[in-house]
Amino acid sequence: MNIQRVVLNSRPGVNGVPVVENFRVEEATLPDKIAEGQVKVHTLYLSVDPYMRCRMNEDTGSEYLEPWKLSEVITGGGIGSVEESKDVHFAAGDFVTSFTWPWQTKAILDGKQLEKIDPQLVDGHLSHFLGAAGLTGLTALLGIREKGHVSPGASQTMVVSGAAGACGSLAGQIGFLEGCSKVVGICGTDEKCTILVSEMGFDAAINYKKENVAQRLQELCPAGVDVYFDNVGGDTSDAVISQMNPNSHIILCGQISQYNKDVPYPPPLPPAIEEIRKSRNITRERFLVMNYMDKWATSTMLLCQWIKEGKLKAKETVMEGLENIGAAFQSMMAGGNIGKQIVLVSQ
């Protein structure tokens, strides 16, 4: 059987910005027969995520992530339908997902890699299992619960950077659901600011490309910042940390502004900002959602419930066609997406 797949064509290099040419679409073949325990799947959706930038390097800078190999098929989050199964847990027509889904139109996978999903849990929006009801939503929810120390009724202010992205747009909403009294987002366009306030329920949003972040934070958060959901790092984070209260908490989720740079993860803070952090006893611990897998099942059901009840709004930016996944990745890394960046491979 002939299929299309995407392989890593080249590496961006140290401090390099990813380009479409780093990815290559090629023809390949699948065996006609599958073995016991295997499942043949038809790819519907693929996910592109900021952490993948680290996998484009020979050294990912992480003990948890393996680098993608040159000229080998790329893997990540994916959703598909079962065409044929020799695993007793799956049948033709089932919808399934995996974190190690190959970027190709069809695949033969070990059934142990797959998890069955029910579209009714997300009102038929299957792609939400890659975003709001998937690893992205779990990262936002568990990040806040495990590292944010949010207490209902405590009148806490949360700031979210990368607030219009996949995780940030959910984190702000979940901050409210968990008990924050005010949530302020930081993003990079006026359109994103408007969407955060009008559709996602943020109290306010700051366009860091046009506004003075430190000054606007003083105006919007006169009582200081209690919880900071950090997706970007760099100058934006320095400005937020400077406004944080004693004994407050940084949820260190991502550092997308630093991913193209040859720096350790998490990147160290500038000395003056680190001194503020220490003197105010601000916690800044790396958060890895993989460390909380025992809480995934119940957390996923809660996320699905919030989605169905309309309490959690899932925004997506969808690009069609496997051949455009490199362009989708490049756009996502440059902030071109609002909400979760999804590639629709097949209806």
PDB file of N, CA and C in Angstrom, residues 42-121:
ATOM      1  N   HIS A  42      -5.747   4.857   9.935  1.00  0.00           N
ATOM      2  CA  HIS A  42      -5.862   5.912   8.926  1.00  0.00           C
ATOM      3  C   HIS A  42      -5.760   7.239   9.670  1.00  0.00           C
ATOM      4  N   THR A  43      -4.760   8.048   9.371  1.00  0.00           N
ATOM      5  CA  THR A  43      -4.513   9.274  10.131  1.00  0.00           C
ATOM      6  C   THR A  43      -5.535  10.350   9.809  1.00  0.00           C
ATOM      7  N   LEU A  44      -6.085  10.952  10.865  1.00  0.00           N
ATOM      8  CA  LEU A  44      -7.039  12.054  10.720  1.00  0.00           C
ATOM      9  C   LEU A  44      -6.406  13.388  11.103  1.00  0.00           C
ATOM     10  N   TYR A  45      -5.829  13.460  12.304  1.00  0.00           N
ATOM     11  CA  TYR A  45      -5.256  14.716  12.805  1.00  0.00           C
ATOM     12  C   TYR A  45      -3.857  14.482  13.358  1.00  0.00           C
ATOM     13  N   LEU A  46      -3.002  15.474  13.174  1.00  0.00           N
ATOM     14  CA  LEU A  46      -1.679  15.474  13.793  1.00  0.00           C
ATOM     15  C   LEU A  46      -1.487  16.779  14.557  1.00  0.00           C
ATOM     16  N   SER A  47      -0.701  16.704  15.610  1.00  0.00           N
ATOM     17  CA  SER A  47      -0.433  17.852  16.460  1.00  0.00           C
ATOM     18  C   SER A  47       0.987  18.355  16.245  1.00  0.00           C
ATOM     19  N   VAL A  48       1.161  19.677  16.176  1.00  0.00           N
ATOM     20  CA  VAL A  48       2.503  20.257  16.227  1.00  0.00           C
ATOM     21  C   VAL A  48       2.590  21.116  17.483  1.00  0.00           C
ATOM     22  N   ASP A  49       3.705  20.980  18.208  1.00  0.00           N
ATOM     23  CA  ASP A  49       3.836  21.578  19.529  1.00  0.00           C
ATOM     24  C   ASP A  49       5.224  22.171  19.723  1.00  0.00           C
ATOM     25  N   PRO A  50       5.329  23.208  20.565  1.00  0.00           N
ATOM     26  CA  PRO A  50       6.623  23.863  20.766  1.00  0.00           C
ATOM     27  C   PRO A  50       7.745  22.933  21.223  1.00  0.00           C
ATOM     28  N   TYR A  51       7.425  21.921  22.073  1.00  0.00           N
ATOM     29  CA  TYR A  51       8.482  21.047  22.572  1.00  0.00           C
ATOM     30  C   TYR A  51       9.218  20.315  21.448  1.00  0.00           C
ATOM     31  N   MET A  52       8.540  20.172  20.310  1.00  0.00           N
ATOM     32  CA  MET A  52       9.136  19.449  19.185  1.00  0.00           C
ATOM     33  C   MET A  52      10.385  20.138  18.643  1.00  0.00           C
ATOM     34  N   ARG A  53      10.485  21.460  18.867  1.00  0.00           N
ATOM     35  CA  ARG A  53      11.687  22.167  18.410  1.00  0.00           C
ATOM     36  C   ARG A  53      12.941  21.539  19.025  1.00  0.00           C
ATOM     37  N   CYS A  54      12.842  21.102  20.276  1.00  0.00           N
ATOM     38  CA  CYS A  54      13.986  20.470  20.943  1.00  0.00           C
ATOM     39  C   CYS A  54      14.368  19.153  20.264  1.00  0.00           C
ATOM     40  N   ARG A  55      13.383  18.439  19.728  1.00  0.00           N
ATOM     41  CA  ARG A  55      13.652  17.148  19.091  1.00  0.00           C
ATOM     42  C   ARG A  55      14.295  17.300  17.709  1.00  0.00           C
ATOM     43  N   MET A  56      14.331  18.528  17.198  1.00  0.00           N
ATOM     44  CA  MET A  56      14.978  18.766  15.906  1.00  0.00           C
ATOM     45  C   MET A  56      16.502  18.858  16.034  1.00  0.00           C
ATOM     46  N   ASN A  57      16.988  19.026  17.265  1.00  0.00           N
ATOM     47  CA  ASN A  57      18.432  19.098  17.503  1.00  0.00           C
ATOM     48  C   ASN A  57      19.000  17.706  17.773  1.00  0.00           C
ATOM     49  N   GLU A  58      20.288  17.532  17.502  1.00  0.00           N
ATOM     50  CA  GLU A  58      20.938  16.260  17.853  1.00  0.00           C
ATOM     51  C   GLU A  58      20.940  16.062  19.357  1.00  0.00           C
ATOM     52  N   ASP A  59      21.100  17.161  20.096  1.00  0.00           N
ATOM     53  CA  ASP A  59      21.005  17.131  21.548  1.00  0.00           C
ATOM     54  C   ASP A  59      19.751  17.894  21.939  1.00  0.00           C
ATOM     55  N   THR A  60      18.761  17.200  22.489  1.00  0.00           N
ATOM     56  CA  THR A  60      17.484  17.839  22.804  1.00  0.00           C
ATOM     57  C   THR A  60      17.581  18.709  24.057  1.00  0.00           C
ATOM     58  N   GLY A  61      18.655  18.550  24.837  1.00  0.00           N
ATOM     59  CA  GLY A  61      18.755  19.286  26.089  1.00  0.00           C
ATOM     60  C   GLY A  61      17.853  18.729  27.172  1.00  0.00           C
ATOM     61  N   SER A  62      17.290  17.530  26.938  1.00  0.00           N
ATOM     62  CA  SER A  62      16.353  16.938  27.883  1.00  0.00           C
ATOM     63  C   SER A  62      16.590  15.440  27.982  1.00  0.00           C
ATOM     64  N   GLU A  63      16.533  14.933  29.208  1.00  0.00           N
ATOM     65  CA  GLU A  63      16.645  13.487  29.394  1.00  0.00           C
ATOM     66  C   GLU A  63      15.348  12.775  29.060  1.00  0.00           C
ATOM     67  N   TYR A  64      14.278  13.541  28.816  1.00  0.00           N
ATOM     68  CA  TYR A  64      12.963  12.951  28.553  1.00  0.00           C
ATOM     69  C   TYR A  64      12.649  12.850  27.059  1.00  0.00           C
ATOM     70  N   LEU A  65      13.344  13.640  26.236  1.00  0.00           N
ATOM     71  CA  LEU A  65      13.029  13.697  24.815  1.00  0.00           C
ATOM     72  C   LEU A  65      14.183  13.155  23.980  1.00  0.00           C
ATOM     73  N   GLU A  66      13.865  12.253  23.077  1.00  0.00           N
ATOM     74  CA  GLU A  66      14.873  11.757  22.142  1.00  0.00           C
ATOM     75  C   GLU A  66      14.849  12.610  20.883  1.00  0.00           C
ATOM     76  N   PRO A  67      16.000  12.845  20.267  1.00  0.00           N
ATOM     77  CA  PRO A  67      16.013  13.616  19.015  1.00  0.00           C
ATOM     78  C   PRO A  67      15.403  12.815  17.868  1.00  0.00           C
ATOM     79  N   TRP A  68      14.722  13.519  16.964  1.00  0.00           N
ATOM     80  CA  TRP A  68      14.321  12.879  15.718  1.00  0.00           C
ATOM     81  C   TRP A  68      15.573  12.598  14.894  1.00  0.00           C
ATOM     82  N   LYS A  69      15.544  11.523  14.147  1.00  0.00           N
ATOM     83  CA  LYS A  69      16.699  11.157  13.321  1.00  0.00           C
ATOM     84  C   LYS A  69      16.487  11.630  11.887  1.00  0.00           C
ATOM     85  N   LEU A  70      17.571  12.082  11.271  1.00  0.00           N
ATOM     86  CA  LEU A  70      17.504  12.549   9.884  1.00  0.00           C
ATOM     87  C   LEU A  70      16.993  11.445   8.969  1.00  0.00           C
ATOM     88  N   SER A  71      16.115  11.828   8.057  1.00  0.00           N
ATOM     89  CA  SER A  71      15.540  10.937   7.032  1.00  0.00           C
ATOM     90  C   SER A  71      14.656   9.840   7.607  1.00  0.00           C
ATOM     91  N   GLU A  72      14.294   9.962   8.885  1.00  0.00           N
ATOM     92  CA  GLU A  72      13.345   9.019   9.474  1.00  0.00           C
ATOM     93  C   GLU A  72      12.029   9.741   9.765  1.00  0.00           C
ATOM     94  N   VAL A  73      10.939   8.973   9.738  1.00  0.00           N
ATOM     95  CA  VAL A  73       9.617   9.566   9.908  1.00  0.00           C
ATOM     96  C   VAL A  73       9.505  10.226  11.286  1.00  0.00           C
ATOM     97  N   ILE A  74       8.862  11.378  11.322  1.00  0.00           N
ATOM     98  CA  ILE A  74       8.673  12.150  12.549  1.00  0.00           C
ATOM     99  C   ILE A  74       7.445  11.627  13.292  1.00  0.00           C
ATOM    100  N   THR A  75       7.495  11.678  14.619  1.00  0.00           N
ATOM    101  CA  THR A  75       6.364  11.220  15.427  1.00  0.00           C
ATOM    102  C   THR A  75       5.939  12.306  16.408  1.00  0.00           C
ATOM    103  N   GLY A  76       4.677  12.236  16.811  1.00  0.00           N
ATOM    104  CA  GLY A  76       4.127  13.182  17.789  1.00  0.00           C
ATOM    105  C   GLY A  76       2.708  12.762  18.113  1.00  0.00           C
ATOM    106  N   GLY A  77       1.930  13.680  18.637  1.00  0.00           N
ATOM    107  CA  GLY A  77       0.544  13.382  18.955  1.00  0.00           C
ATOM    108  C   GLY A  77      -0.288  13.221  17.692  1.00  0.00           C
ATOM    109  N   GLY A  78      -1.140  12.210  17.671  1.00  0.00           N
ATOM    110  CA  GLY A  78      -1.980  11.976  16.494  1.00  0.00           C
ATOM    111  C   GLY A  78      -3.280  11.288  16.847  1.00  0.00           C
ATOM    112  N   ILE A  79      -4.242  11.394  15.929  1.00  0.00           N
ATOM    113  CA  ILE A  79      -5.548  10.742  16.059  1.00  0.00           C
ATOM    114  C   ILE A  79      -5.891  10.107  14.727  1.00  0.00           C
ATOM    115  N   GLY A  80      -6.481   8.918  14.782  1.00  0.00           N
ATOM    116  CA  GLY A  80      -6.890   8.260  13.542  1.00  0.00           C
ATOM    117  C   GLY A  80      -8.013   7.276  13.780  1.00  0.00           C
ATOM    118  N   SER A  81      -8.422   6.628  12.702  1.00  0.00           N
ATOM    119  CA  SER A  81      -9.448   5.596  12.790  1.00  0.00           C
ATOM    120  C   SER A  81      -8.828   4.243  12.445  1.00  0.00           C
ATOM    121  N   VAL A  82      -9.346   3.219  13.064  1.00  0.00           N
ATOM    122  CA  VAL A  82      -8.834   1.862  12.860  1.00  0.00           C
ATOM    123  C   VAL A  82      -9.427   1.281  11.586  1.00  0.00           C
ATOM    124  N   GLU A  83      -8.552   0.806  10.688  1.00  0.00           N
ATOM    125  CA  GLU A  83      -9.009   0.128   9.468  1.00  0.00           C
ATOM    126  C   GLU A  83      -9.013  -1.387   9.638  1.00  0.00           C
ATOM    127  N   GLU A  84      -8.026  -1.897  10.381  1.00  0.00           N
ATOM    128  CA  GLU A  84      -7.907  -3.342  10.586  1.00  0.00           C
ATOM    129  C   GLU A  84      -7.183  -3.557  11.906  1.00  0.00           C
ATOM    130  N   SER A  85      -7.609  -4.571  12.660  1.00  0.00           N
ATOM    131  CA  SER A  85      -6.998  -4.789  13.964  1.00  0.00           C
ATOM    132  C   SER A  85      -6.754  -6.265  14.235  1.00  0.00           C
ATOM    133  N   LYS A  86      -5.577  -6.558  14.772  1.00  0.00           N
ATOM    134  CA  LYS A  86      -5.278  -7.870  15.341  1.00  0.00           C
ATOM    135  C   LYS A  86      -4.897  -7.713  16.810  1.00  0.00           C
ATOM    136  N   ASP A  87      -5.497  -6.714  17.435  1.00  0.00           N
ATOM    137  CA  ASP A  87      -5.396  -6.493  18.876  1.00  0.00           C
ATOM    138  C   ASP A  87      -6.816  -6.544  19.410  1.00  0.00           C
ATOM    139  N   VAL A  88      -7.052  -7.359  20.434  1.00  0.00           N
ATOM    140  CA  VAL A  88      -8.421  -7.591  20.921  1.00  0.00           C
ATOM    141  C   VAL A  88      -9.062  -6.321  21.482  1.00  0.00           C
ATOM    142  N   HIS A  89      -8.258  -5.305  21.791  1.00  0.00           N
ATOM    143  CA  HIS A  89      -8.795  -4.089  22.395  1.00  0.00           C
ATOM    144  C   HIS A  89      -9.358  -3.109  21.366  1.00  0.00           C
ATOM    145  N   PHE A  90      -9.108  -3.362  20.085  1.00  0.00           N
ATOM    146  CA  PHE A  90      -9.534  -2.414  19.053  1.00  0.00           C
ATOM    147  C   PHE A  90     -10.242  -3.137  17.912  1.00  0.00           C
ATOM    148  N   ALA A  91     -11.200  -2.411  17.305  1.00  0.00           N
ATOM    149  CA  ALA A  91     -11.944  -2.958  16.169  1.00  0.00           C
ATOM    150  C   ALA A  91     -12.004  -1.908  15.070  1.00  0.00           C
ATOM    151  N   ALA A  92     -12.247  -2.363  13.840  1.00  0.00           N
ATOM    152  CA  ALA A  92     -12.376  -1.439  12.714  1.00  0.00           C
ATOM    153  C   ALA A  92     -13.447  -0.395  13.031  1.00  0.00           C
ATOM    154  N   GLY A  93     -13.114   0.879  12.767  1.00  0.00           N
ATOM    155  CA  GLY A  93     -14.042   1.969  13.040  1.00  0.00           C
ATOM    156  C   GLY A  93     -13.786   2.698  14.338  1.00  0.00           C
ATOM    157  N   ASP A  94     -12.977   2.095  15.236  1.00  0.00           N
ATOM    158  CA  ASP A  94     -12.638   2.784  16.485  1.00  0.00           C
ATOM    159  C   ASP A  94     -11.790   4.020  16.195  1.00  0.00           C
ATOM    160  N   PHE A  95     -11.955   5.037  17.034  1.00  0.00           N
ATOM    161  CA  PHE A  95     -11.063   6.199  16.994  1.00  0.00           C
ATOM    162  C   PHE A  95      -9.998   6.016  18.064  1.00  0.00           C
ATOM    163  N   VAL A  96      -8.741   6.286  17.689  1.00  0.00           N
ATOM    164  CA  VAL A  96      -7.625   6.042  18.602  1.00  0.00           C
ATOM    165  C   VAL A  96      -6.645   7.213  18.553  1.00  0.00           C
ATOM    166  N   THR A  97      -5.855   7.317  19.627  1.00  0.00           N
ATOM    167  CA  THR A  97      -4.846   8.371  19.695  1.00  0.00           C
ATOM    168  C   THR A  97      -3.553   7.800  20.252  1.00  0.00           C
ATOM    169  N   SER A  98      -2.463   8.522  20.023  1.00  0.00           N
ATOM    170  CA  SER A  98      -1.151   8.116  20.531  1.00  0.00           C
ATOM    171  C   SER A  98      -0.248   9.335  20.578  1.00  0.00           C
ATOM    172  N   PHE A  99       0.723   9.315  21.513  1.00  0.00           N
ATOM    173  CA  PHE A  99       1.733  10.368  21.583  1.00  0.00           C
ATOM    174  C   PHE A  99       2.893  10.085  20.638  1.00  0.00           C
ATOM    175  N   THR A 100       2.910   8.882  20.071  1.00  0.00           N
ATOM    176  CA  THR A 100       4.014   8.491  19.173  1.00  0.00           C
ATOM    177  C   THR A 100       3.473   8.145  17.788  1.00  0.00           C
ATOM    178  N   TRP A 101       2.564   8.982  17.321  1.00  0.00           N
ATOM    179  CA  TRP A 101       1.923   8.748  16.022  1.00  0.00           C
ATOM    180  C   TRP A 101       2.855   9.223  14.911  1.00  0.00           C
ATOM    181  N   PRO A 102       3.120   8.377  13.907  1.00  0.00           N
ATOM    182  CA  PRO A 102       3.993   8.808  12.812  1.00  0.00           C
ATOM    183  C   PRO A 102       3.289   9.802  11.892  1.00  0.00           C
ATOM    184  N   TRP A 103       4.055  10.766  11.399  1.00  0.00           N
ATOM    185  CA  TRP A 103       3.529  11.757  10.461  1.00  0.00           C
ATOM    186  C   TRP A 103       3.391  11.108   9.088  1.00  0.00           C
ATOM    187  N   GLN A 104       2.358  10.316   8.901  1.00  0.00           N
ATOM    188  CA  GLN A 104       2.086   9.678   7.622  1.00  0.00           C
ATOM    189  C   GLN A 104       0.594   9.420   7.479  1.00  0.00           C
ATOM    190  N   THR A 105       0.161   9.201   6.237  1.00  0.00           N
ATOM    191  CA  THR A 105      -1.279   9.123   5.967  1.00  0.00           C
ATOM    192  C   THR A 105      -1.913   7.868   6.554  1.00  0.00           C
ATOM    193  N   LYS A 106      -1.187   6.773   6.572  1.00  0.00           N
ATOM    194  CA  LYS A 106      -1.637   5.540   7.208  1.00  0.00           C
ATOM    195  C   LYS A 106      -0.446   4.907   7.903  1.00  0.00           C
ATOM    196  N   ALA A 107      -0.728   4.060   8.891  1.00  0.00           N
ATOM    197  CA  ALA A 107       0.367   3.453   9.638  1.00  0.00           C
ATOM    198  C   ALA A 107      -0.073   2.108  10.212  1.00  0.00           C
ATOM    199  N   ILE A 108       0.905   1.270  10.481  1.00  0.00           N
ATOM    200  CA  ILE A 108       0.686   0.034  11.229  1.00  0.00           C
ATOM    201  C   ILE A 108       1.382   0.200  12.569  1.00  0.00           C
ATOM    202  N   LEU A 109       0.597   0.175  13.652  1.00  0.00           N
ATOM    203  CA  LEU A 109       1.120   0.465  14.976  1.00  0.00           C
ATOM    204  C   LEU A 109       0.879  -0.702  15.922  1.00  0.00           C
ATOM    205  N   ASP A 110       1.713  -0.806  16.926  1.00  0.00           N
ATOM    206  CA  ASP A 110       1.504  -1.760  18.007  1.00  0.00           C
ATOM    207  C   ASP A 110       0.301  -1.282  18.819  1.00  0.00           C
ATOM    208  N   GLY A 111      -0.624  -2.172  19.090  1.00  0.00           N
ATOM    209  CA  GLY A 111      -1.817  -1.797  19.840  1.00  0.00           C
ATOM    210  C   GLY A 111      -1.500  -1.185  21.193  1.00  0.00           C
ATOM    211  N   LYS A 112      -0.333  -1.536  21.762  1.00  0.00           N
ATOM    212  CA  LYS A 112       0.045  -0.995  23.069  1.00  0.00           C
ATOM    213  C   LYS A 112       0.344   0.498  23.003  1.00  0.00           C
ATOM    214  N   GLN A 113       0.588   1.010  21.797  1.00  0.00           N
ATOM    215  CA  GLN A 113       0.844   2.444  21.626  1.00  0.00           C
ATOM    216  C   GLN A 113      -0.436   3.272  21.629  1.00  0.00           C
ATOM    217  N   LEU A 114      -1.583   2.603  21.470  1.00  0.00           N
ATOM    218  CA  LEU A 114      -2.826   3.314  21.179  1.00  0.00           C
ATOM    219  C   LEU A 114      -3.771   3.365  22.369  1.00  0.00           C
ATOM    220  N   GLU A 115      -4.598   4.401  22.370  1.00  0.00           N
ATOM    221  CA  GLU A 115      -5.662   4.549  23.356  1.00  0.00           C
ATOM    222  C   GLU A 115      -6.952   4.865  22.617  1.00  0.00           C
ATOM    223  N   LYS A 116      -8.016   4.142  22.949  1.00  0.00           N
ATOM    224  CA  LYS A 116      -9.314   4.385  22.310  1.00  0.00           C
ATOM    225  C   LYS A 116      -9.925   5.664  22.880  1.00  0.00           C
ATOM    226  N   ILE A 117     -10.557   6.451  22.003  1.00  0.00           N
ATOM    227  CA  ILE A 117     -11.183   7.693  22.444  1.00  0.00           C
ATOM    228  C   ILE A 117     -12.627   7.740  21.964  1.00  0.00           C
ATOM    229  N   ASP A 118     -13.463   8.401  22.753  1.00  0.00           N
ATOM    230  CA  ASP A 118     -14.898   8.505  22.462  1.00  0.00           C
ATOM    231  C   ASP A 118     -15.222   9.938  22.059  1.00  0.00           C
ATOM    232  N   PRO A 119     -15.568  10.177  20.787  1.00  0.00           N
ATOM    233  CA  PRO A 119     -15.847  11.545  20.344  1.00  0.00           C
ATOM    234  C   PRO A 119     -17.009  12.197  21.076  1.00  0.00           C
ATOM    235  N   GLN A 120     -17.907  11.402  21.643  1.00  0.00           N
ATOM    236  CA  GLN A 120     -19.053  11.977  22.351  1.00  0.00           C
ATOM    237  C   GLN A 120     -18.624  12.737  23.609  1.00  0.00           C
ATOM    238  N   LEU A 121     -17.461  12.382  24.145  1.00  0.00           N
ATOM    239  CA  LEU A 121     -16.975  13.066  25.349  1.00  0.00           C
ATOM    240  C   LEU A 121     -16.621  14.520  25.077  1.00  0.00           C
TER     241      LEU A 121
END
